[in-house]
C-alpha atoms as a PDB file:
ATOM      1  CA  MET A   1     161.971 121.232  42.839  1.00  0.00           C
ATOM      2  CA  SER A   2     162.003 119.218  45.971  1.00  0.00           C
ATOM      3  CA  ASN A   3     158.676 118.504  47.809  1.00  0.00           C
ATOM      4  CA  ASP A   4     160.432 120.213  50.972  1.00  0.00           C
ATOM      5  CA  ALA A   5     160.683 123.393  48.659  1.00  0.00           C
ATOM      6  CA  GLU A   6     156.663 122.882  47.450  1.00  0.00           C
ATOM      7  CA  THR A   7     155.702 122.431  51.146  1.00  0.00           C
ATOM      8  CA  LEU A   8     157.094 125.530  51.771  1.00  0.00           C
ATOM      9  CA  ARG A   9     156.015 127.600  49.566  1.00  0.00           C
ATOM     10  CA  GLU A  10     152.428 126.265  50.498  1.00  0.00           C
ATOM     11  CA  THR A  11     153.104 127.217  53.921  1.00  0.00           C
ATOM     12  CA  VAL A  12     154.274 130.707  53.638  1.00  0.00           C
ATOM     13  CA  LEU A  13     151.409 131.735  51.881  1.00  0.00           C
ATOM     14  CA  SER A  14     149.608 132.232  54.975  1.00  0.00           C
ATOM     15  CA  THR A  15     146.461 134.169  56.286  1.00  0.00           C
ATOM     16  CA  ARG A  16     148.620 135.620  58.476  1.00  0.00           C
ATOM     17  CA  SER A  17     151.031 136.791  55.841  1.00  0.00           C
ATOM     18  CA  LEU A  18     148.381 138.065  53.449  1.00  0.00           C
ATOM     19  CA  ARG A  19     146.655 139.858  56.291  1.00  0.00           C
ATOM     20  CA  TYR A  20     150.051 142.029  57.037  1.00  0.00           C
ATOM     21  CA  LEU A  21     150.136 142.872  53.342  1.00  0.00           C
ATOM     22  CA  HIS A  22     146.658 144.032  53.464  1.00  0.00           C
ATOM     23  CA  GLU A  23     147.109 146.156  56.863  1.00  0.00           C
ATOM     24  CA  ILE A  24     150.062 147.740  55.165  1.00  0.00           C
ATOM     25  CA  GLU A  25     148.406 148.738  52.336  1.00  0.00           C
ATOM     26  CA  VAL A  26     145.383 150.150  54.245  1.00  0.00           C
ATOM     27  CA  HIS A  27     147.622 152.169  56.761  1.00  0.00           C
ATOM     28  CA  GLY A  28     150.276 153.110  54.408  1.00  0.00           C
ATOM     29  CA  GLY A  29     153.344 151.467  55.879  1.00  0.00           C
ATOM     30  CA  VAL A  30     154.853 148.970  58.064  1.00  0.00           C
ATOM     31  CA  ARG A  31     154.728 150.884  61.168  1.00  0.00           C
ATOM     32  CA  ALA A  32     151.212 151.963  61.012  1.00  0.00           C
ATOM     33  CA  ALA A  33     150.078 148.451  60.272  1.00  0.00           C
ATOM     34  CA  ALA A  34     151.954 147.321  63.287  1.00  0.00           C
ATOM     35  CA  ASP A  35     150.461 150.022  65.404  1.00  0.00           C
ATOM     36  CA  ALA A  36     147.080 149.112  64.348  1.00  0.00           C
ATOM     37  CA  LEU A  37     147.802 145.517  65.088  1.00  0.00           C
ATOM     38  CA  SER A  38     149.358 146.123  68.302  1.00  0.00           C
ATOM     39  CA  ILE A  39     152.431 144.243  67.606  1.00  0.00           C
ATOM     40  CA  ASN A  40     156.041 144.873  66.920  1.00  0.00           C
ATOM     41  CA  GLY A  41     156.911 146.113  63.043  1.00  0.00           C
ATOM     42  CA  SER A  42     159.887 143.898  63.056  1.00  0.00           C
ATOM     43  CA  VAL A  43     157.336 140.620  63.305  1.00  0.00           C
ATOM     44  CA  ILE A  44     155.391 142.024  59.631  1.00  0.00           C
ATOM     45  CA  SER A  45     158.892 142.987  58.027  1.00  0.00           C
ATOM     46  CA  ARG A  46     160.194 139.312  58.519  1.00  0.00           C
ATOM     47  CA  GLN A  47     156.973 137.326  57.294  1.00  0.00           C
ATOM     48  CA  VAL A  48     156.824 140.141  54.041  1.00  0.00           C
ATOM     49  CA  ALA A  49     160.503 139.673  53.688  1.00  0.00           C
ATOM     50  CA  GLN A  50     160.214 135.682  54.139  1.00  0.00           C
ATOM     51  CA  LEU A  51     157.105 135.683  51.265  1.00  0.00           C
ATOM     52  CA  GLU A  52     159.184 137.564  49.084  1.00  0.00           C
ATOM     53  CA  ARG A  53     162.328 135.367  49.379  1.00  0.00           C
ATOM     54  CA  VAL A  54     160.387 132.254  48.693  1.00  0.00           C
ATOM     55  CA  HIS A  55     158.452 133.283  45.705  1.00  0.00           C
ATOM     56  CA  GLY A  56     161.111 135.561  44.514  1.00  0.00           C
ATOM     57  CA  VAL A  57     158.679 138.611  44.031  1.00  0.00           C
ATOM     58  CA  ALA A  58     159.477 142.096  45.403  1.00  0.00           C
ATOM     59  CA  LEU A  59     155.938 142.664  47.514  1.00  0.00           C
ATOM     60  CA  LEU A  60     156.894 146.506  48.651  1.00  0.00           C
ATOM     61  CA  GLU A  61     158.371 149.424  47.295  1.00  0.00           C
ATOM     62  CA  ARG A  62     159.427 152.823  48.894  1.00  0.00           C
ATOM     63  CA  ARG A  63     157.907 155.713  47.096  1.00  0.00           C
ATOM     64  CA  GLY A  64     159.796 158.682  49.198  1.00  0.00           C
ATOM     65  CA  ARG A  65     158.761 158.172  52.831  1.00  0.00           C
ATOM     66  CA  ARG A  66     156.059 155.763  52.137  1.00  0.00           C
ATOM     67  CA  VAL A  67     156.023 152.265  51.414  1.00  0.00           C
ATOM     68  CA  SER A  68     153.487 150.875  48.887  1.00  0.00           C
ATOM     69  CA  LEU A  69     152.805 147.770  47.512  1.00  0.00           C
ATOM     70  CA  THR A  70     154.057 146.636  43.970  1.00  0.00           C
ATOM     71  CA  GLU A  71     151.569 145.432  41.468  1.00  0.00           C
ATOM     72  CA  ILE A  72     151.688 141.693  42.835  1.00  0.00           C
ATOM     73  CA  GLY A  73     151.560 142.686  46.157  1.00  0.00           C
ATOM     74  CA  MET A  74     148.357 144.080  45.429  1.00  0.00           C
ATOM     75  CA  SER A  75     147.186 141.347  43.623  1.00  0.00           C
ATOM     76  CA  LEU A  76     147.827 138.951  47.138  1.00  0.00           C
ATOM     77  CA  VAL A  77     146.150 141.695  49.022  1.00  0.00           C
ATOM     78  CA  GLU A  78     142.804 141.558  46.441  1.00  0.00           C
ATOM     79  CA  HIS A  79     143.068 137.387  46.922  1.00  0.00           C
ATOM     80  CA  PHE A  80     143.402 138.259  50.727  1.00  0.00           C
ATOM     81  CA  ARG A  81     139.969 139.904  50.713  1.00  0.00           C
ATOM     82  CA  ASP A  82     138.278 137.703  48.454  1.00  0.00           C
ATOM     83  CA  SER A  83     138.928 134.765  50.862  1.00  0.00           C
ATOM     84  CA  ALA A  84     138.064 136.957  53.400  1.00  0.00           C
ATOM     85  CA  ARG A  85     134.481 137.315  51.906  1.00  0.00           C
ATOM     86  CA  ARG A  86     134.459 134.075  50.842  1.00  0.00           C
ATOM     87  CA  ASP A  87     134.991 132.657  54.525  1.00  0.00           C
ATOM     88  CA  ALA A  88     132.544 135.086  55.765  1.00  0.00           C
ATOM     89  CA  GLU A  89     129.739 133.873  53.390  1.00  0.00           C
ATOM     90  CA  MET A  90     130.352 130.540  54.350  1.00  0.00           C
ATOM     91  CA  LEU A  91     130.574 131.224  57.596  1.00  0.00           C
ATOM     92  CA  ALA A  92     126.808 132.729  57.079  1.00  0.00           C
ATOM     93  CA  GLN A  93     126.006 129.526  55.061  1.00  0.00           C
ATOM     94  CA  LEU A  94     126.993 127.528  58.228  1.00  0.00           C
ATOM     95  CA  GLU A  95     125.016 129.365  60.654  1.00  0.00           C
ATOM     96  CA  ASP A  96     121.587 129.178  58.078  1.00  0.00           C
ATOM     97  CA  TYR A  97     122.521 125.554  57.961  1.00  0.00           C
ATOM     98  CA  ARG A  98     122.824 125.076  62.064  1.00  0.00           C
ATOM     99  CA  GLY A  99     119.506 127.184  61.887  1.00  0.00           C
ATOM    100  CA  LEU A 100     117.757 124.596  59.600  1.00  0.00           C
ATOM    101  CA  ARG A 101     118.430 121.963  62.185  1.00  0.00           C
ATOM    102  CA  ARG A 102     118.456 122.804  65.671  1.00  0.00           C
ATOM    103  CA  GLY A 103     116.938 126.168  67.347  1.00  0.00           C
ATOM    104  CA  ARG A 104     113.733 127.844  68.438  1.00  0.00           C
ATOM    105  CA  LEU A 105     110.857 129.796  66.346  1.00  0.00           C
ATOM    106  CA  GLU A 106     108.717 131.786  68.108  1.00  0.00           C
ATOM    107  CA  ILE A 107     105.477 133.140  66.853  1.00  0.00           C
ATOM    108  CA  GLY A 108     102.978 135.431  68.301  1.00  0.00           C
ATOM    109  CA  ILE A 109      99.597 134.824  67.238  1.00  0.00           C
ATOM    110  CA  GLY A 110      95.777 135.574  67.734  1.00  0.00           C
ATOM    111  CA  GLU A 111      93.495 133.235  69.408  1.00  0.00           C
ATOM    112  CA  GLY A 112      91.431 132.691  66.618  1.00  0.00           C
ATOM    113  CA  PHE A 113      94.084 131.614  64.064  1.00  0.00           C
ATOM    114  CA  VAL A 114      96.127 128.841  65.883  1.00  0.00           C
ATOM    115  CA  GLU A 115      93.371 125.770  64.903  1.00  0.00           C
ATOM    116  CA  LYS A 116      92.758 126.633  61.267  1.00  0.00           C
ATOM    117  CA  LEU A 117      95.599 128.395  59.628  1.00  0.00           C
ATOM    118  CA  LEU A 118      98.582 127.900  61.602  1.00  0.00           C
ATOM    119  CA  ALA A 119      97.847 124.131  62.000  1.00  0.00           C
ATOM    120  CA  THR A 120      97.984 123.898  58.511  1.00  0.00           C
ATOM    121  CA  VAL A 121     100.898 125.409  57.648  1.00  0.00           C
ATOM    122  CA  LEU A 122     103.055 123.922  60.709  1.00  0.00           C
ATOM    123  CA  GLU A 123     102.348 120.778  59.224  1.00  0.00           C
ATOM    124  CA  ALA A 124     104.545 121.299  56.169  1.00  0.00           C
ATOM    125  CA  PHE A 125     106.859 123.473  58.569  1.00  0.00           C
ATOM    126  CA  SER A 126     107.281 120.267  61.007  1.00  0.00           C
ATOM    127  CA  LEU A 127     108.252 117.978  57.892  1.00  0.00           C
ATOM    128  CA  GLN A 128     110.769 120.395  56.926  1.00  0.00           C
ATOM    129  CA  PHE A 129     112.266 121.597  60.176  1.00  0.00           C
ATOM    130  CA  PRO A 130     111.636 118.497  62.511  1.00  0.00           C
ATOM    131  CA  ASP A 131     114.088 119.682  65.446  1.00  0.00           C
ATOM    132  CA  ILE A 132     112.866 123.369  65.664  1.00  0.00           C
ATOM    133  CA  VAL A 133     110.912 124.065  68.564  1.00  0.00           C
ATOM    134  CA  VAL A 134     108.150 126.228  67.651  1.00  0.00           C
ATOM    135  CA  GLU A 135     106.676 128.397  70.553  1.00  0.00           C
ATOM    136  CA  LEU A 136     103.383 130.260  70.420  1.00  0.00           C
ATOM    137  CA  ARG A 137     102.561 133.051  72.224  1.00  0.00           C
ATOM    138  CA  GLY A 138      98.846 134.200  72.507  1.00  0.00           C
ATOM    139  CA  GLY A 139      97.888 137.834  72.779  1.00  0.00           C
ATOM    140  CA  ALA A 140      95.591 140.626  71.555  1.00  0.00           C
ATOM    141  CA  THR A 141      96.771 142.505  68.222  1.00  0.00           C
ATOM    142  CA  SER A 142      98.429 145.180  69.687  1.00  0.00           C
ATOM    143  CA  GLU A 143     100.415 142.786  72.079  1.00  0.00           C
ATOM    144  CA  ILE A 144     101.546 140.779  69.124  1.00  0.00           C
ATOM    145  CA  ILE A 145     102.958 143.997  67.397  1.00  0.00           C
ATOM    146  CA  ALA A 146     104.489 144.793  70.312  1.00  0.00           C
ATOM    147  CA  MET A 147     106.425 141.350  70.441  1.00  0.00           C
ATOM    148  CA  VAL A 148     107.517 141.773  67.038  1.00  0.00           C
ATOM    149  CA  ARG A 149     108.789 145.288  67.268  1.00  0.00           C
ATOM    150  CA  ASN A 150     110.740 144.386  70.323  1.00  0.00           C
ATOM    151  CA  ASP A 151     112.009 141.057  68.509  1.00  0.00           C
ATOM    152  CA  GLU A 152     110.182 139.016  71.428  1.00  0.00           C
ATOM    153  CA  VAL A 153     108.931 136.899  68.706  1.00  0.00           C
ATOM    154  CA  ASP A 154     109.900 136.273  64.994  1.00  0.00           C
ATOM    155  CA  LEU A 155     106.323 136.526  63.481  1.00  0.00           C
ATOM    156  CA  GLY A 156     102.913 137.333  64.219  1.00  0.00           C
ATOM    157  CA  LEU A 157      99.587 136.921  63.325  1.00  0.00           C
ATOM    158  CA  CYS A 158      96.875 138.706  64.258  1.00  0.00           C
ATOM    159  CA  ALA A 159      93.640 140.571  63.104  1.00  0.00           C
ATOM    160  CA  GLY A 160      93.560 144.365  61.651  1.00  0.00           C
ATOM    161  CA  GLY A 161      96.102 146.197  60.156  1.00  0.00           C
ATOM    162  CA  SER A 162      99.243 147.723  61.515  1.00  0.00           C
ATOM    163  CA  SER A 163     100.509 151.148  60.805  1.00  0.00           C
ATOM    164  CA  ASP A 164     103.596 150.911  62.777  1.00  0.00           C
ATOM    165  CA  PRO A 165     106.485 151.935  60.706  1.00  0.00           C
ATOM    166  CA  ALA A 166     109.000 149.128  62.251  1.00  0.00           C
ATOM    167  CA  ILE A 167     106.348 146.420  61.346  1.00  0.00           C
ATOM    168  CA  ARG A 168     106.528 145.008  57.899  1.00  0.00           C
ATOM    169  CA  ALA A 169     102.689 143.592  56.907  1.00  0.00           C
ATOM    170  CA  ARG A 170     101.067 141.580  54.943  1.00  0.00           C
ATOM    171  CA  THR A 171      97.078 142.369  55.086  1.00  0.00           C
ATOM    172  CA  PHE A 172      94.260 140.056  54.001  1.00  0.00           C
ATOM    173  CA  ARG A 173      90.736 140.676  54.087  1.00  0.00           C
ATOM    174  CA  ALA A 174      89.576 137.552  56.276  1.00  0.00           C
ATOM    175  CA  ALA A 175      85.787 136.135  56.732  1.00  0.00           C
ATOM    176  CA  PRO A 176      83.548 138.688  57.780  1.00  0.00           C
ATOM    177  CA  LEU A 177      83.012 139.843  61.567  1.00  0.00           C
ATOM    178  CA  CYS A 178      80.027 137.953  62.567  1.00  0.00           C
ATOM    179  CA  ALA A 179      77.557 137.772  65.170  1.00  0.00           C
ATOM    180  CA  LEU A 180      77.430 134.435  67.166  1.00  0.00           C
ATOM    181  CA  VAL A 181      74.538 133.393  69.040  1.00  0.00           C
ATOM    182  CA  SER A 182      73.488 129.571  70.076  1.00  0.00           C
ATOM    183  CA  PRO A 183      70.633 128.517  68.033  1.00  0.00           C
ATOM    184  CA  GLN A 184      68.060 128.842  70.884  1.00  0.00           C
ATOM    185  CA  HIS A 185      68.738 132.397  70.620  1.00  0.00           C
ATOM    186  CA  ALA A 186      66.009 134.781  69.531  1.00  0.00           C
ATOM    187  CA  LEU A 187      68.447 136.271  66.477  1.00  0.00           C
ATOM    188  CA  ALA A 188      69.277 132.518  65.250  1.00  0.00           C
ATOM    189  CA  GLY A 189      66.566 132.679  62.713  1.00  0.00           C
ATOM    190  CA  GLU A 190      68.054 135.739  60.953  1.00  0.00           C
ATOM    191  CA  ARG A 191      70.435 135.315  58.373  1.00  0.00           C
ATOM    192  CA  ARG A 192      71.443 138.728  58.324  1.00  0.00           C
ATOM    193  CA  ILE A 193      71.016 141.405  61.000  1.00  0.00           C
ATOM    194  CA  ARG A 194      71.385 144.994  61.604  1.00  0.00           C
ATOM    195  CA  VAL A 195      73.681 146.992  64.056  1.00  0.00           C
ATOM    196  CA  GLU A 196      70.966 148.409  65.719  1.00  0.00           C
ATOM    197  CA  GLN A 197      69.207 145.067  66.062  1.00  0.00           C
ATOM    198  CA  LEU A 198      71.755 144.268  68.675  1.00  0.00           C
ATOM    199  CA  ALA A 199      70.748 147.163  71.036  1.00  0.00           C
ATOM    200  CA  ASN A 200      67.951 144.997  72.738  1.00  0.00           C
ATOM    201  CA  HIS A 201      70.333 141.997  73.351  1.00  0.00           C
ATOM    202  CA  ARG A 202      72.812 141.319  75.876  1.00  0.00           C
ATOM    203  CA  LEU A 203      76.614 141.374  74.071  1.00  0.00           C
ATOM    204  CA  ILE A 204      79.758 139.831  74.558  1.00  0.00           C
ATOM    205  CA  PHE A 205      82.814 142.283  74.072  1.00  0.00           C
ATOM    206  CA  MET A 206      86.729 141.378  73.983  1.00  0.00           C
ATOM    207  CA  PRO A 207      88.764 144.279  75.488  1.00  0.00           C
ATOM    208  CA  ALA A 208      89.819 146.850  73.354  1.00  0.00           C
ATOM    209  CA  ARG A 209      93.694 146.104  72.500  1.00  0.00           C
ATOM    210  CA  PHE A 210      92.140 143.019  70.614  1.00  0.00           C
ATOM    211  CA  GLY A 211      91.748 143.601  66.982  1.00  0.00           C
ATOM    212  CA  VAL A 212      88.218 142.361  66.412  1.00  0.00           C
ATOM    213  CA  GLN A 213      86.831 144.795  69.004  1.00  0.00           C
ATOM    214  CA  GLN A 214      88.594 147.730  67.418  1.00  0.00           C
ATOM    215  CA  TYR A 215      86.360 146.592  64.349  1.00  0.00           C
ATOM    216  CA  LEU A 216      83.318 146.282  66.480  1.00  0.00           C
ATOM    217  CA  ASP A 217      83.992 149.581  67.898  1.00  0.00           C
ATOM    218  CA  SER A 218      84.677 151.208  64.778  1.00  0.00           C
ATOM    219  CA  LEU A 219      81.297 149.830  63.437  1.00  0.00           C
ATOM    220  CA  ILE A 220      79.101 151.314  66.610  1.00  0.00           C
ATOM    221  CA  ARG A 221      80.492 154.275  66.160  1.00  0.00           C
ATOM    222  CA  ALA A 222      79.935 154.808  62.766  1.00  0.00           C
ATOM    223  CA  GLU A 223      76.329 153.986  63.507  1.00  0.00           C
ATOM    224  CA  ARG A 224      76.281 156.322  66.457  1.00  0.00           C
ATOM    225  CA  LEU A 225      75.154 153.842  68.817  1.00  0.00           C
ATOM    226  CA  ASN A 226      75.731 153.275  72.494  1.00  0.00           C
ATOM    227  CA  LEU A 227      75.976 149.449  73.189  1.00  0.00           C
ATOM    228  CA  THR A 228      76.920 148.269  76.722  1.00  0.00           C
ATOM    229  CA  PRO A 229      78.108 144.860  76.914  1.00  0.00           C
ATOM    230  CA  ALA A 230      76.597 142.192  79.547  1.00  0.00           C
ATOM    231  CA  TYR A 231      80.468 140.507  79.263  1.00  0.00           C
ATOM    232  CA  ARG A 232      83.937 141.316  78.663  1.00  0.00           C
ATOM    233  CA  CYS A 233      86.517 138.564  78.174  1.00  0.00           C
ATOM    234  CA  ASP A 234      90.093 138.034  76.862  1.00  0.00           C
ATOM    235  CA  LEU A 235      89.438 134.363  75.349  1.00  0.00           C
ATOM    236  CA  PHE A 236      87.958 133.492  72.001  1.00  0.00           C
ATOM    237  CA  SER A 237      86.920 130.233  73.850  1.00  0.00           C
ATOM    238  CA  ALA A 238      85.311 131.777  76.677  1.00  0.00           C
ATOM    239  CA  ALA A 239      83.039 134.661  74.625  1.00  0.00           C
ATOM    240  CA  GLN A 240      82.276 131.097  72.233  1.00  0.00           C
ATOM    241  CA  ALA A 241      81.127 129.029  75.281  1.00  0.00           C
ATOM    242  CA  ILE A 242      79.032 132.065  76.850  1.00  0.00           C
ATOM    243  CA  ALA A 243      77.368 132.612  73.651  1.00  0.00           C
ATOM    244  CA  ALA A 244      76.626 128.767  73.077  1.00  0.00           C
ATOM    245  CA  ALA A 245      75.015 128.642  76.638  1.00  0.00           C
ATOM    246  CA  GLY A 246      72.569 131.136  75.465  1.00  0.00           C
ATOM    247  CA  LEU A 247      73.766 134.150  77.429  1.00  0.00           C
ATOM    248  CA  GLY A 248      74.477 136.648  74.933  1.00  0.00           C
ATOM    249  CA  VAL A 249      75.887 137.530  71.484  1.00  0.00           C
ATOM    250  CA  ALA A 250      79.773 137.059  70.334  1.00  0.00           C
ATOM    251  CA  PHE A 251      81.605 138.813  67.771  1.00  0.00           C
ATOM    252  CA  MET A 252      84.471 136.944  65.751  1.00  0.00           C
ATOM    253  CA  SER A 253      84.831 135.562  62.614  1.00  0.00           C
ATOM    254  CA  THR A 254      83.511 132.203  61.474  1.00  0.00           C
ATOM    255  CA  ASP A 255      86.914 131.005  61.165  1.00  0.00           C
ATOM    256  CA  ALA A 256      87.938 131.790  64.971  1.00  0.00           C
ATOM    257  CA  ALA A 257      84.957 129.981  65.657  1.00  0.00           C
ATOM    258  CA  ARG A 258      84.861 127.003  63.668  1.00  0.00           C
ATOM    259  CA  GLN A 259      84.588 123.918  66.418  1.00  0.00           C
ATOM    260  CA  TYR A 260      81.437 125.558  67.815  1.00  0.00           C
ATOM    261  CA  LEU A 261      80.069 126.200  64.102  1.00  0.00           C
ATOM    262  CA  ASP A 262      80.746 122.641  62.940  1.00  0.00           C
ATOM    263  CA  ALA A 263      79.419 121.437  66.243  1.00  0.00           C
ATOM    264  CA  GLY A 264      75.849 123.351  65.914  1.00  0.00           C
ATOM    265  CA  LYS A 265      76.407 124.830  69.167  1.00  0.00           C
ATOM    266  CA  LEU A 266      76.578 128.348  67.462  1.00  0.00           C
ATOM    267  CA  VAL A 267      74.901 130.114  64.580  1.00  0.00           C
ATOM    268  CA  PRO A 268      76.590 132.925  62.814  1.00  0.00           C
ATOM    269  CA  LEU A 269      74.918 135.987  61.756  1.00  0.00           C
ATOM    270  CA  GLU A 270      76.040 138.100  58.721  1.00  0.00           C
ATOM    271  CA  ILE A 271      76.350 141.851  60.027  1.00  0.00           C
ATOM    272  CA  ASP A 272      75.088 144.134  57.581  1.00  0.00           C
ATOM    273  CA  HIS A 273      77.933 146.770  57.701  1.00  0.00           C
ATOM    274  CA  PRO A 274      80.768 147.663  55.237  1.00  0.00           C
ATOM    275  CA  ILE A 275      83.349 147.788  58.425  1.00  0.00           C
ATOM    276  CA  ALA A 276      82.187 143.996  59.058  1.00  0.00           C
ATOM    277  CA  ARG A 277      82.762 142.618  55.849  1.00  0.00           C
ATOM    278  CA  GLU A 278      86.061 144.326  55.615  1.00  0.00           C
ATOM    279  CA  PHE A 279      87.713 142.733  58.672  1.00  0.00           C
ATOM    280  CA  GLY A 280      91.514 142.069  58.085  1.00  0.00           C
ATOM    281  CA  SER A 281      93.918 139.722  59.080  1.00  0.00           C
ATOM    282  CA  GLN A 282      97.475 140.117  58.942  1.00  0.00           C
ATOM    283  CA  ALA A 283     101.002 138.274  59.051  1.00  0.00           C
ATOM    284  CA  ILE A 284     103.636 140.614  60.342  1.00  0.00           C
ATOM    285  CA  ARG A 285     107.633 140.768  61.072  1.00  0.00           C
ATOM    286  CA  ARG A 286     109.848 143.645  62.145  1.00  0.00           C
ATOM    287  CA  VAL A 287     111.460 145.568  59.355  1.00  0.00           C
ATOM    288  CA  GLY A 288     115.141 145.180  58.826  1.00  0.00           C
ATOM    289  CA  ARG A 289     115.033 141.938  60.868  1.00  0.00           C
ATOM    290  CA  ARG A 290     116.799 139.341  59.124  1.00  0.00           C
ATOM    291  CA  LEU A 291     114.978 135.643  59.426  1.00  0.00           C
ATOM    292  CA  SER A 292     116.138 132.371  59.988  1.00  0.00           C
ATOM    293  CA  PRO A 293     115.737 130.005  57.351  1.00  0.00           C
ATOM    294  CA  ALA A 294     113.295 128.301  59.365  1.00  0.00           C
ATOM    295  CA  ALA A 295     111.521 131.297  60.169  1.00  0.00           C
ATOM    296  CA  GLU A 296     111.642 132.853  56.563  1.00  0.00           C
ATOM    297  CA  PHE A 297     110.287 129.368  55.560  1.00  0.00           C
ATOM    298  CA  LEU A 298     107.005 129.850  57.839  1.00  0.00           C
ATOM    299  CA  TRP A 299     106.772 133.382  56.595  1.00  0.00           C
ATOM    300  CA  THR A 300     106.551 132.189  53.087  1.00  0.00           C
ATOM    301  CA  GLU A 301     104.177 129.429  53.519  1.00  0.00           C
ATOM    302  CA  LEU A 302     102.194 131.713  55.878  1.00  0.00           C
ATOM    303  CA  ILE A 303     101.653 133.929  53.043  1.00  0.00           C
ATOM    304  CA  LYS A 304     100.734 131.352  50.465  1.00  0.00           C
ATOM    305  CA  GLU A 305      98.141 130.244  52.590  1.00  0.00           C
ATOM    306  CA  MET A 306      96.661 133.402  53.471  1.00  0.00           C
ATOM    307  CA  GLN A 307      96.383 134.117  49.752  1.00  0.00           C
ATOM    308  CA  LYS A 308      94.687 131.071  49.029  1.00  0.00           C
ATOM    309  CA  ARG A 309      91.977 131.617  51.837  1.00  0.00           C
ATOM    310  CA  TRP A 310      91.502 135.263  51.872  1.00  0.00           C
ATOM    311  CA  VAL A 311      92.177 138.067  49.449  1.00  0.00           C
ATOM    312  CA  ALA A 312      95.118 140.410  49.502  1.00  0.00           C
ATOM    313  CA  THR A 313      94.480 143.903  50.109  1.00  0.00           C
ATOM    314  CA  GLY A 314      97.548 145.279  48.916  1.00  0.00           C
ATOM    315  CA  ALA A 315      99.362 145.771  52.439  1.00  0.00           C
ATOM    316  CA  LYS A 316     102.944 146.623  52.482  1.00  0.00           C
ATOM    317  CA  ALA A 317     104.952 143.563  50.996  1.00  0.00           C
ATOM    318  CA  GLY A 318     107.328 141.288  52.902  1.00  0.00           C
END
């Protein structure tokens, strides 16, 4: 066999020819396949005839008014379908590989999580994905859940436990909810306080959309108290600064206030109540969303780190 003939055989076994056979099998005839592809039926007939002539096989056979594929014709169609599946898988891998090298990862995060937990995870992430731009978007718990649900961010990390059916969450018991005061505050000598002891002091609350405030409100309702704040602010850092100045009692976990605690500017007081001890944190993602390799890596690392630090509470696995 000449080199020209070998080249011809390789050339005519083209994706176009195989696709025409595939369309004939799917639609039940040459004319129906041509209509589906919006081309002239003679184009398909010529391609199939050339394939039959070069390889010396019959690819079509007539059964009454219907044209069907022969056994070898069906084998070529299966070859085409297998190749198409492999091509699709390779394109997905190429897209994943592209995602590993560049792109953007957006994370909705509660203020109290940035410094300690996410900073630790981001160190490993940056080594693995040095060209990925990480964008952190702060917000209260309800705002972060909305960001994740609406695909405004890839992942979320916040306080509380989500009951939104569109959200897949891993919830963990965090450091307990504490009262934080300056070392000069009247309560500073107490290691543990009861909720009713707060009634005579100036209090610093967060807006109701914050998970930490939702826990605190639940605690106050459970004790049937009517506590009115002297301050309400939407920044943990502002609440800490007010408390450190001796102007009131702030409420958050010791993780969120670590800088002020380590500097001796604040003193943590354990709140003697089961709701305070059950204070939870959650990593969240939208149900059904396929994450990029970079986001999937960060999700896995977040869960590992949270499991090290905190006790899992049996939330929906993700």
